[in-house]
Short mmCIF file of C-alpha atoms in Angstrom, two decimals:
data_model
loop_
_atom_site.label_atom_id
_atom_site.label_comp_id
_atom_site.label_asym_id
_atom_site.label_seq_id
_atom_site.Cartn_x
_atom_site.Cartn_y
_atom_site.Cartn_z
CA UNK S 26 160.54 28.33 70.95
CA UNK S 27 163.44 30.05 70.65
CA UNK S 28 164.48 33.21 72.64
CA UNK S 29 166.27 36.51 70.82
CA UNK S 30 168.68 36.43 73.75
CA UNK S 31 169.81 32.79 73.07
CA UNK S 32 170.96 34.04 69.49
CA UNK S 33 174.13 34.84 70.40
CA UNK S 34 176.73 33.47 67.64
CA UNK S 35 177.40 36.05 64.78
CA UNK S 36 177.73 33.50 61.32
CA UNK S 37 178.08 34.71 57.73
CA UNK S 38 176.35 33.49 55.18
CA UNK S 39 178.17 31.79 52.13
CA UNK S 40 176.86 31.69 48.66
CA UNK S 41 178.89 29.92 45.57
CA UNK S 42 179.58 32.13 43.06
CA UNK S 43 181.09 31.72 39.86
CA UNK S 44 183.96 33.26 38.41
CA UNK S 45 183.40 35.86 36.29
CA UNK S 46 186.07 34.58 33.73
CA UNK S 47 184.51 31.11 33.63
CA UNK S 48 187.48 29.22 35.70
CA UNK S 49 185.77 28.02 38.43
CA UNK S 50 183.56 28.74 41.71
CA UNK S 51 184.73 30.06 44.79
CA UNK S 52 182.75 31.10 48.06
CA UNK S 53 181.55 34.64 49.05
CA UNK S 54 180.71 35.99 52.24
CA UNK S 55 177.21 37.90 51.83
CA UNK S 56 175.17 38.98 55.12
CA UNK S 57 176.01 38.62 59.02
CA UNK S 58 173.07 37.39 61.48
CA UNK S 59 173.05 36.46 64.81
CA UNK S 60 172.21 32.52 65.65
CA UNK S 61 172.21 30.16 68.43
CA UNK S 62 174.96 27.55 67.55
CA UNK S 63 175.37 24.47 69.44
CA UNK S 64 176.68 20.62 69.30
CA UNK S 65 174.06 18.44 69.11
CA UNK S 66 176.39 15.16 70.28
CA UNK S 67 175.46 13.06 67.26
CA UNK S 68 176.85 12.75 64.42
CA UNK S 69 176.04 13.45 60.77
CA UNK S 70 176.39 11.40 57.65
CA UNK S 71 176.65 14.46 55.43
CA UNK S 72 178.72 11.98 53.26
CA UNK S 73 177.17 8.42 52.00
CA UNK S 74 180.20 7.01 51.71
CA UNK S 75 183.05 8.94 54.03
CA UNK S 76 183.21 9.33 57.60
CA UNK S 77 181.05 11.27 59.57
CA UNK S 78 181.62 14.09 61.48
CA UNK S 79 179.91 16.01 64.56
CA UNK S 80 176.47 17.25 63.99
CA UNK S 81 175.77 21.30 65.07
CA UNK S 82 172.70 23.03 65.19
CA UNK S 83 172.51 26.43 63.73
CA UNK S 84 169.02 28.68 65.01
CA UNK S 85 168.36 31.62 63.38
CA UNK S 86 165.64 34.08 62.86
CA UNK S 87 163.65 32.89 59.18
CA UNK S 88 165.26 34.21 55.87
CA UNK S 89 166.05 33.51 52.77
CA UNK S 90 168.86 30.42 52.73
CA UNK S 91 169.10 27.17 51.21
CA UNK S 92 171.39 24.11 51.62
CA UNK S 93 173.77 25.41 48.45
CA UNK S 94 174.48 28.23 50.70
CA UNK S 95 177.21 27.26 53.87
CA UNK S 96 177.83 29.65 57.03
CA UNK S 97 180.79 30.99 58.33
CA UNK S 98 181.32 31.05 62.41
CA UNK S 99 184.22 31.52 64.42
CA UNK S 100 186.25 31.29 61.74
CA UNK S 101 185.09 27.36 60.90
CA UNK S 102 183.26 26.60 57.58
CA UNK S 103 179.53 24.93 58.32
CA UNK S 104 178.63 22.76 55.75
CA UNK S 105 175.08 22.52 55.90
CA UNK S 106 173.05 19.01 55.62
CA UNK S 107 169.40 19.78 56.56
CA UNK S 108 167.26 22.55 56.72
CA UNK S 109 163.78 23.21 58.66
CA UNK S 110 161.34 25.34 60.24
CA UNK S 111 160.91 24.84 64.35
CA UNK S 112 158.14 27.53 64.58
CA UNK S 113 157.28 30.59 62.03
CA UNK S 114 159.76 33.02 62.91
CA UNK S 115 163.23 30.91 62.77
CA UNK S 116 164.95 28.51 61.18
CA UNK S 117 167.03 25.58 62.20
CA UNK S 118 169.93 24.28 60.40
CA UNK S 119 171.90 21.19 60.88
CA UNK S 120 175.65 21.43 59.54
CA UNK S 121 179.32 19.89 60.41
CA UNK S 122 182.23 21.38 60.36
CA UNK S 123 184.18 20.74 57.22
CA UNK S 124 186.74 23.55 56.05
CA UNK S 125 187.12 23.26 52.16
CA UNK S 126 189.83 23.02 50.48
CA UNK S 127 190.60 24.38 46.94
CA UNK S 128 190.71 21.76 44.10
CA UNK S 129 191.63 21.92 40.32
CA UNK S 130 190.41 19.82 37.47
CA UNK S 131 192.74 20.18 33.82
CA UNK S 132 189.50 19.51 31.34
CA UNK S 133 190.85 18.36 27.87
CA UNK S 134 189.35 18.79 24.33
CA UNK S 135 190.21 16.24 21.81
CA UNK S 136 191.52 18.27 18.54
CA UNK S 137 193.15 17.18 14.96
CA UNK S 138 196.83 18.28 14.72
CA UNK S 139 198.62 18.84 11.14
CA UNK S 140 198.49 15.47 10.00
CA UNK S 141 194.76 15.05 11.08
CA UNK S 142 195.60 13.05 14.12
CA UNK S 143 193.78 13.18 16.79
CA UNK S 144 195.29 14.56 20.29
CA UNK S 145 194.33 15.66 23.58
CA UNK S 146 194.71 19.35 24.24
CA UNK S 147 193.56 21.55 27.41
CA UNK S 148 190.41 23.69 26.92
CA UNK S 149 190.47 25.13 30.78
CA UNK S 150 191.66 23.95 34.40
CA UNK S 151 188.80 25.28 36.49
CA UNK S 152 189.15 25.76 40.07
CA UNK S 153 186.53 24.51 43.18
CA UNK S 154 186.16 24.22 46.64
CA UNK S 155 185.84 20.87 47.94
CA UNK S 156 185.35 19.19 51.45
CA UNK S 157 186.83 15.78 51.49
CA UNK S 158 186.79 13.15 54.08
CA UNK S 159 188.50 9.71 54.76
CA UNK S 160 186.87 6.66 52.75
CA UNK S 161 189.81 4.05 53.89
CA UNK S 162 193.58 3.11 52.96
CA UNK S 163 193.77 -0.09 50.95
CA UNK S 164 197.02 -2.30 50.61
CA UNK S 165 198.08 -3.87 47.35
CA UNK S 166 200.77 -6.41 47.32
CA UNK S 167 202.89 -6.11 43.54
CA UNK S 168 205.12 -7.89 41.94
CA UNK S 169 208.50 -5.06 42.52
CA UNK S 170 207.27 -2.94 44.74
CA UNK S 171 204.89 -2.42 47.40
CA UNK S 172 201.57 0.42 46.79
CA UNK S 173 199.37 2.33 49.06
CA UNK S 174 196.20 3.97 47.48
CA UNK S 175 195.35 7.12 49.63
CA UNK S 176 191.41 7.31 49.03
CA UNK S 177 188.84 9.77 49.85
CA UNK S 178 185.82 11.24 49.00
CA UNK S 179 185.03 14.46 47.85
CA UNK S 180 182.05 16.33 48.57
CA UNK S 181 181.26 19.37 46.08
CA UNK S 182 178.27 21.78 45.55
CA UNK S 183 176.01 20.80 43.40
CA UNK S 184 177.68 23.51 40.47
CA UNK S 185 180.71 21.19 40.24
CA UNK S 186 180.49 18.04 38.18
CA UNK S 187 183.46 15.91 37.65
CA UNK S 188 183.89 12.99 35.08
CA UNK S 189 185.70 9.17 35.95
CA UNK S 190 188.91 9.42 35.31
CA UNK S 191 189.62 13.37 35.43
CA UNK S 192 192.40 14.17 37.70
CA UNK S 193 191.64 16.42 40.41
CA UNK S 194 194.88 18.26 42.36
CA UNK S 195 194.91 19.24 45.47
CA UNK S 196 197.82 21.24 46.58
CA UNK S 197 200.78 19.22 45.09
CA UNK S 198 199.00 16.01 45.64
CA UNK S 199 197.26 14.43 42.03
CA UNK S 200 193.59 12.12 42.29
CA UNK S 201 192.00 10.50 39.95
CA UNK S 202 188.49 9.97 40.03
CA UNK S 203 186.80 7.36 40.63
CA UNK S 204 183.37 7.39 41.32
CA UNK S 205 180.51 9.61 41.50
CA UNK S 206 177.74 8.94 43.99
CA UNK S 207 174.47 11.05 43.82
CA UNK S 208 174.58 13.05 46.85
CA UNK S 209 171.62 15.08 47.08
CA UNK S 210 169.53 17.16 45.09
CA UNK S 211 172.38 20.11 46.47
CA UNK S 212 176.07 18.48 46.50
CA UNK S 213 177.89 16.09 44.20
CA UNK S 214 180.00 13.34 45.69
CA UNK S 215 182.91 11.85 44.45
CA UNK S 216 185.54 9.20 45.51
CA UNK S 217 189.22 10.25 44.57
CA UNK S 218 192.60 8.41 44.80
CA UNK S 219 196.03 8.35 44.67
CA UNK S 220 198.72 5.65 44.87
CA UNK S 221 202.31 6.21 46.72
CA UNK S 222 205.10 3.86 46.54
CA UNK S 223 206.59 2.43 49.58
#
């Protein structure tokens, strides 16, 4: 059972909200509570296919929060993984620390130009937070030059869908995706890579 002096952390609570102009989602601080935050020494998969990180436990006293919602404390961004209920009066979150990092997507619309041709043209770029994490660095031996594929995996809330193929930039860095993998019922995963020459 949890003590009321032990809840000593202040965290903010972190809802995704859409922008009102339809370009995108953003988080938004909403209400301040006191919690007992602590490292739990293991660590959590909050990714199926990226590395993990370290696992914290978040205590607080019961109210209304879900895992599409993230917390704020100290300044760090808590992604959270797992919800549950210790006794009646609190709840008990498990999270890592994963600061996001704001991602665009350029979605096209296929349209007819004058001569009834088809052609790509851009209905919206929308903008999302994303946490990413390292998958691994492949190695590909060509013919003229040398190529290293930078890959790593995206982990979105659930709001954000992206398609194979779309190209997701991230500060002046351009990734394609690759692969979407089913993270939960709360947050959409997605492997995303670039290629540098050497």
């Amino acid at each position: 059972m949890v003590q009321a002096g032990e809840l000593r952390e202040r965290v903010t609570i972190l809802s995704l909200v859409e922008n009102p102009d339809g370009t995108g989602w953003d988080w938004q601080e909403g209400k301040t509570t006191w919690a007992k935050v602590e490292q739990t020494g293991k660590r959590s998969l909050f990714s199926t296919v990226g590395v993990s990180r370290p696992e914290w436990r978040v205590t607080m006293r019961h109210q209304p929060l879900t895992l599409f919602q993230a917390l704020r404390w100290r300044g760090h961004f808590l992604f959270l993984a797992e919800l549950t209920h210790p006794d009646r009066g609190h709840i008990e979150l498990s999270a890592v620390q994963a600061e996001p990092v704001q991602c665009t997507v350029q979605r096209t619309k296929v349209e007819k130009n004058a001569l009834n041709n088809p052609t790509l043209s851009t209905e919206r770029v929308l903008s999302f937070p994303a946490c990413l994490t390292e998958k691994y660095s492949g190695f590909q031996q060509g013919d003229t030059h040398d190529t290293l594929t930078h890959t790593l995996v995206a982990i979105c809330p659930k709001a954000v869908t992206l398609r194979a193929g779309e190209v997701v930039t991230i500060g002046n860095d351009r990734y394609r995706v690759q692969i979407e993998y089913q993270l939960s019922e709360y947050k959409n995963e997605y492997e995303i890579t670039r290629e540098v020459d050497t």
